[in-house]
Amino acid sequence: MDAIIPVLTIDGPSGSGKGTISRIVAARLGWHYLDSGALYRVVGYAAGRDRADVADPAAMAALAARVGIRFVTDRDAEPRVLVDGVDATDAIRTETAGAAASVIAAMPPVRQALLERQRDFRQPPGLVADGRDMGTVVFPDAPCKVFLTASAGQRAQRRHKQLKEKGLSVNMADLLRDILARDARDAERAVAPLKPASDAVLIDTTDVPVDRVVERVLAVLPASIRG
Ligand code: DC
């Protein structure tokens, strides 16, 4: 049954434009959208909420298996994230939740606990799955796979703009250093490292406007799937 529900995987490093592009593409297709990074962030947030030990893989895996996660979508706006019924949309985006997510994401039992939860998002008429290992591990049989890249400098600039919009000011050099450190951690970890699937189409988004990237991603889908 699952195999006939199409999945478009969109993987890439942070700041590559995955979130923005994936949401627009999902809205254009009328498909469901999975923000897998949000799941790791929810576990990081819930660990802080429960004062649980983020260095304990068994405790984190148990939390990943039991925490209630619901996405509430309103058109193509960023979905609201309910954690055990409480709106945690902003709380999961803090640097603290992100840092905890990055540590937790390197733990095999946590990734295992989230595997089926991610696959459950594969519902008709189709799914756009955004993350680091969507095309390699979670949906290896997806018929369409994209890997987005962008120069580290441009990714740091995008992050800077996002933070500025939230009224936060961060030094560009610090942002660039953090991005390079996170890239290295995501790419070098033993389980599900950040890398393109062998059958993924690589798209460099450096200096490419969002609507052009969206068109390129949509062009990856065969006409029979696009409908
Ligand atoms: O995309 P993001 O910044 O919201 O992701 C948060 C963390 O989760 C980041 O450190 C990478 C990790 N992650 C992962 O390991 N696998 C995924 N499929 C998605 C995110």
Coordinates of C-alpha atoms and ligand atoms in Angstrom, one line a residue:
M1 CA 0.0 0.0 0.0
D2 CA 2.7 2.5 1.1
A3 CA 4.8 2.0 -2.0
I4 CA 2.0 3.5 -4.1
I5 CA 1.8 6.7 -2.0
P6 CA 4.4 9.0 -3.6
V7 CA 7.0 10.6 -1.5
L8 CA 9.3 13.5 -2.5
T9 CA 12.3 13.7 -0.1
I10 CA 14.1 17.0 0.3
D11 CA 17.3 16.7 2.3
G12 CA 20.1 19.1 2.9
P13 CA 22.0 21.1 5.5
S14 CA 20.5 23.8 7.7
G15 CA 20.0 27.0 5.8
S16 CA 19.8 25.3 2.4
G17 CA 16.2 26.4 2.1
K18 CA 14.6 23.0 2.7
G19 CA 11.9 24.2 5.1
T20 CA 10.7 27.0 2.9
I21 CA 10.9 25.1 -0.3
S22 CA 9.3 21.9 1.1
R23 CA 6.3 23.8 2.5
I24 CA 5.6 25.6 -0.8
V25 CA 6.1 22.4 -2.8
A26 CA 3.7 20.5 -0.5
A27 CA 1.1 23.2 -0.8
R28 CA 1.4 23.3 -4.6
L29 CA 1.0 19.6 -4.8
G30 CA -1.7 19.4 -2.1
W31 CA 0.5 16.8 -0.3
H32 CA 1.3 16.3 3.4
Y33 CA 4.4 17.8 4.8
L34 CA 6.8 16.2 7.3
D35 CA 9.3 18.5 9.0
S36 CA 11.5 15.7 10.5
G37 CA 13.9 18.2 12.2
A38 CA 10.9 19.4 14.2
L39 CA 10.5 15.8 15.6
Y40 CA 14.1 15.9 16.9
R41 CA 13.6 19.4 18.2
V42 CA 10.4 18.2 20.1
V43 CA 12.4 15.5 21.8
G44 CA 15.0 18.1 22.8
Y45 CA 12.4 20.5 24.1
A46 CA 10.5 17.7 26.0
A47 CA 13.8 16.6 27.6
G48 CA 14.3 20.2 28.9
R49 CA 10.6 20.3 30.0
D50 CA 10.9 17.0 31.9
R51 CA 14.4 17.8 33.2
A52 CA 15.5 14.5 31.7
D53 CA 19.2 13.6 31.0
V54 CA 19.9 14.4 27.3
A55 CA 23.0 12.3 27.5
D56 CA 21.1 9.2 28.3
P57 CA 20.2 7.4 25.0
A58 CA 17.7 5.0 26.6
A59 CA 15.8 7.8 28.3
M60 CA 15.8 9.9 25.1
A61 CA 14.5 7.0 23.1
A62 CA 11.7 6.3 25.5
L63 CA 10.8 10.0 25.4
A64 CA 10.9 10.0 21.6
A65 CA 8.6 7.0 21.5
R66 CA 6.0 8.4 23.9
V67 CA 5.9 12.2 23.5
G68 CA 2.7 13.4 21.8
I69 CA 3.4 15.4 18.6
R70 CA 0.8 17.0 16.4
F71 CA 1.3 19.4 13.5
V72 CA -1.5 21.8 12.8
T73 CA -1.3 23.2 9.3
D74 CA -2.9 26.5 8.2
R75 CA -2.4 26.9 4.4
D76 CA 1.3 27.4 3.6
A77 CA 2.2 29.2 6.9
E78 CA 4.6 27.4 9.2
P79 CA 2.7 24.6 10.9
R80 CA 2.0 24.9 14.7
V81 CA 3.6 22.1 16.7
L82 CA 1.6 20.8 19.7
V83 CA 3.7 18.8 22.2
D84 CA 1.5 16.7 24.5
G85 CA -1.3 19.2 23.6
V86 CA 0.7 22.3 24.3
D87 CA 1.7 24.8 21.5
A88 CA 5.5 24.6 21.5
T89 CA 6.0 26.0 18.0
D90 CA 8.4 28.8 19.2
A91 CA 9.9 26.8 22.0
I92 CA 11.3 24.1 19.7
R93 CA 13.0 26.8 17.6
T94 CA 15.2 28.1 20.5
E95 CA 18.9 27.5 20.3
T96 CA 18.6 25.3 23.5
A97 CA 16.1 23.0 21.9
G98 CA 18.2 22.9 18.7
A99 CA 21.4 22.1 20.4
A100 CA 19.7 19.3 22.4
A101 CA 18.1 18.0 19.2
S102 CA 21.5 17.8 17.5
V103 CA 23.0 15.7 20.4
I104 CA 19.9 13.5 20.6
A105 CA 19.8 13.0 16.8
A106 CA 23.2 11.3 17.0
M107 CA 21.8 8.5 19.2
P108 CA 20.8 5.3 17.2
P109 CA 17.9 4.3 19.6
V110 CA 16.3 7.8 19.3
R111 CA 16.5 7.6 15.4
Q112 CA 15.0 4.1 15.6
A113 CA 12.2 5.3 17.9
L114 CA 11.3 8.1 15.4
L115 CA 11.6 5.9 12.3
E116 CA 8.0 4.5 12.3
R117 CA 6.6 7.8 13.5
Q118 CA 8.1 9.5 10.4
R119 CA 6.9 6.8 8.1
D120 CA 3.4 7.2 9.4
F121 CA 3.2 10.6 7.7
R122 CA 3.1 8.8 4.3
Q123 CA -0.6 9.3 3.7
P124 CA -2.5 9.8 0.4
P125 CA -2.3 11.7 -1.8
G126 CA 1.5 12.1 -1.2
L127 CA 4.2 13.3 1.2
V128 CA 7.0 15.9 1.0
A129 CA 9.5 14.8 3.6
D130 CA 12.1 17.4 4.7
G131 CA 15.3 16.4 6.7
R132 CA 18.8 15.0 6.6
D133 CA 18.1 11.3 5.9
M134 CA 14.7 11.2 4.2
G135 CA 16.1 9.8 1.0
T136 CA 18.7 7.6 2.5
V137 CA 17.1 5.9 5.5
V138 CA 13.5 6.9 6.2
F139 CA 12.0 6.7 2.7
P140 CA 14.7 4.9 0.6
D141 CA 12.0 3.7 -1.9
A142 CA 10.8 7.3 -2.5
P143 CA 10.4 7.8 -6.3
C144 CA 11.6 11.4 -6.2
K145 CA 14.6 12.7 -4.2
V146 CA 16.2 16.1 -4.0
F147 CA 19.3 17.2 -2.1
L148 CA 19.5 21.0 -1.6
T149 CA 22.8 22.7 -1.0
A150 CA 24.0 26.4 -0.7
S151 CA 27.3 27.9 0.2
A152 CA 28.0 28.1 3.9
G153 CA 28.3 31.9 3.6
Q154 CA 24.8 32.2 2.1
R155 CA 23.3 29.8 4.7
A156 CA 24.8 32.0 7.5
Q157 CA 23.3 35.1 5.8
R158 CA 19.9 33.5 5.7
R159 CA 20.0 32.5 9.3
H160 CA 21.2 36.0 10.2
K161 CA 18.1 37.5 8.4
Q162 CA 15.8 35.0 10.2
L163 CA 17.2 35.9 13.6
K164 CA 17.0 39.7 12.8
E165 CA 13.4 39.3 11.9
K166 CA 12.9 37.8 15.3
G167 CA 14.6 40.9 16.8
L168 CA 17.8 38.9 17.7
S169 CA 21.2 40.1 16.7
V170 CA 24.0 37.6 16.2
N171 CA 27.5 38.1 14.9
M172 CA 27.9 36.7 11.3
A173 CA 31.3 35.2 12.1
D174 CA 29.8 33.2 15.0
L175 CA 26.9 32.1 12.8
L176 CA 29.2 30.8 10.1
R177 CA 31.3 29.0 12.6
D178 CA 28.2 27.4 14.1
I179 CA 26.9 26.3 10.7
L180 CA 30.2 24.7 9.8
A181 CA 30.4 22.9 13.1
R182 CA 26.8 21.6 12.8
D183 CA 27.5 20.5 9.2
A184 CA 30.5 18.6 10.4
R185 CA 28.6 16.9 13.2
D186 CA 25.6 16.0 10.9
A187 CA 27.9 14.7 8.1
E188 CA 30.3 12.8 10.3
R189 CA 28.0 11.0 12.7
A190 CA 27.9 7.2 12.4
V191 CA 24.2 6.8 12.0
A192 CA 22.2 8.4 9.1
P193 CA 24.8 11.0 8.3
L194 CA 23.9 14.0 6.1
K195 CA 24.6 12.9 2.6
P196 CA 22.7 12.8 -0.7
A197 CA 21.0 9.5 -1.6
S198 CA 22.7 8.0 -4.7
D199 CA 19.5 8.6 -6.7
A200 CA 18.9 12.2 -5.4
V201 CA 18.9 15.2 -7.7
L202 CA 21.3 17.9 -6.4
I203 CA 20.1 21.5 -6.5
D204 CA 22.4 24.4 -5.4
T205 CA 20.2 27.2 -4.1
T206 CA 23.0 29.8 -3.7
D207 CA 21.8 33.0 -5.3
V208 CA 18.7 31.2 -6.7
P209 CA 15.3 32.8 -5.8
V210 CA 12.8 30.7 -4.0
D211 CA 10.3 30.4 -6.9
R212 CA 13.0 29.2 -9.2
V213 CA 14.1 26.5 -6.7
V214 CA 10.4 25.5 -6.3
E215 CA 10.1 25.1 -10.1
R216 CA 13.3 23.0 -10.3
V217 CA 12.1 20.7 -7.5
L218 CA 8.7 20.3 -9.1
A219 CA 10.5 19.4 -12.4
V220 CA 12.0 16.4 -10.6
L221 CA 8.6 14.8 -10.3
P222 CA 7.5 12.8 -13.3
A223 CA 4.3 14.3 -14.9
S224 CA 2.4 11.1 -14.0
I225 CA 3.0 11.8 -10.3
R226 CA 2.5 15.6 -10.4
G227 CA -1.0 14.9 -11.7
Ligands
DC1 O1 16.5 20.9 10.5 P1 16.5 21.3 11.9 O2 17.6 22.3 12.3 O3 15.2 21.6 12.5 O4 17.0 19.9 12.7 C1 17.2 19.8 14.0 C2 18.3 18.8 14.4 O5 17.8 17.5 14.0 C3 19.6 19.0 13.6 O6 20.7 18.9 14.5 C4 19.7 17.8 12.6 C5 18.8 16.8 13.2 N1 18.0 16.1 12.2 C6 18.4 14.8 11.9 O7 19.4 14.3 12.4 N2 17.7 14.1 11.0 C7 16.6 14.6 10.3 N3 16.0 13.9 9.4 C8 16.2 15.9 10.6 C9 17.0 16.6 11.6

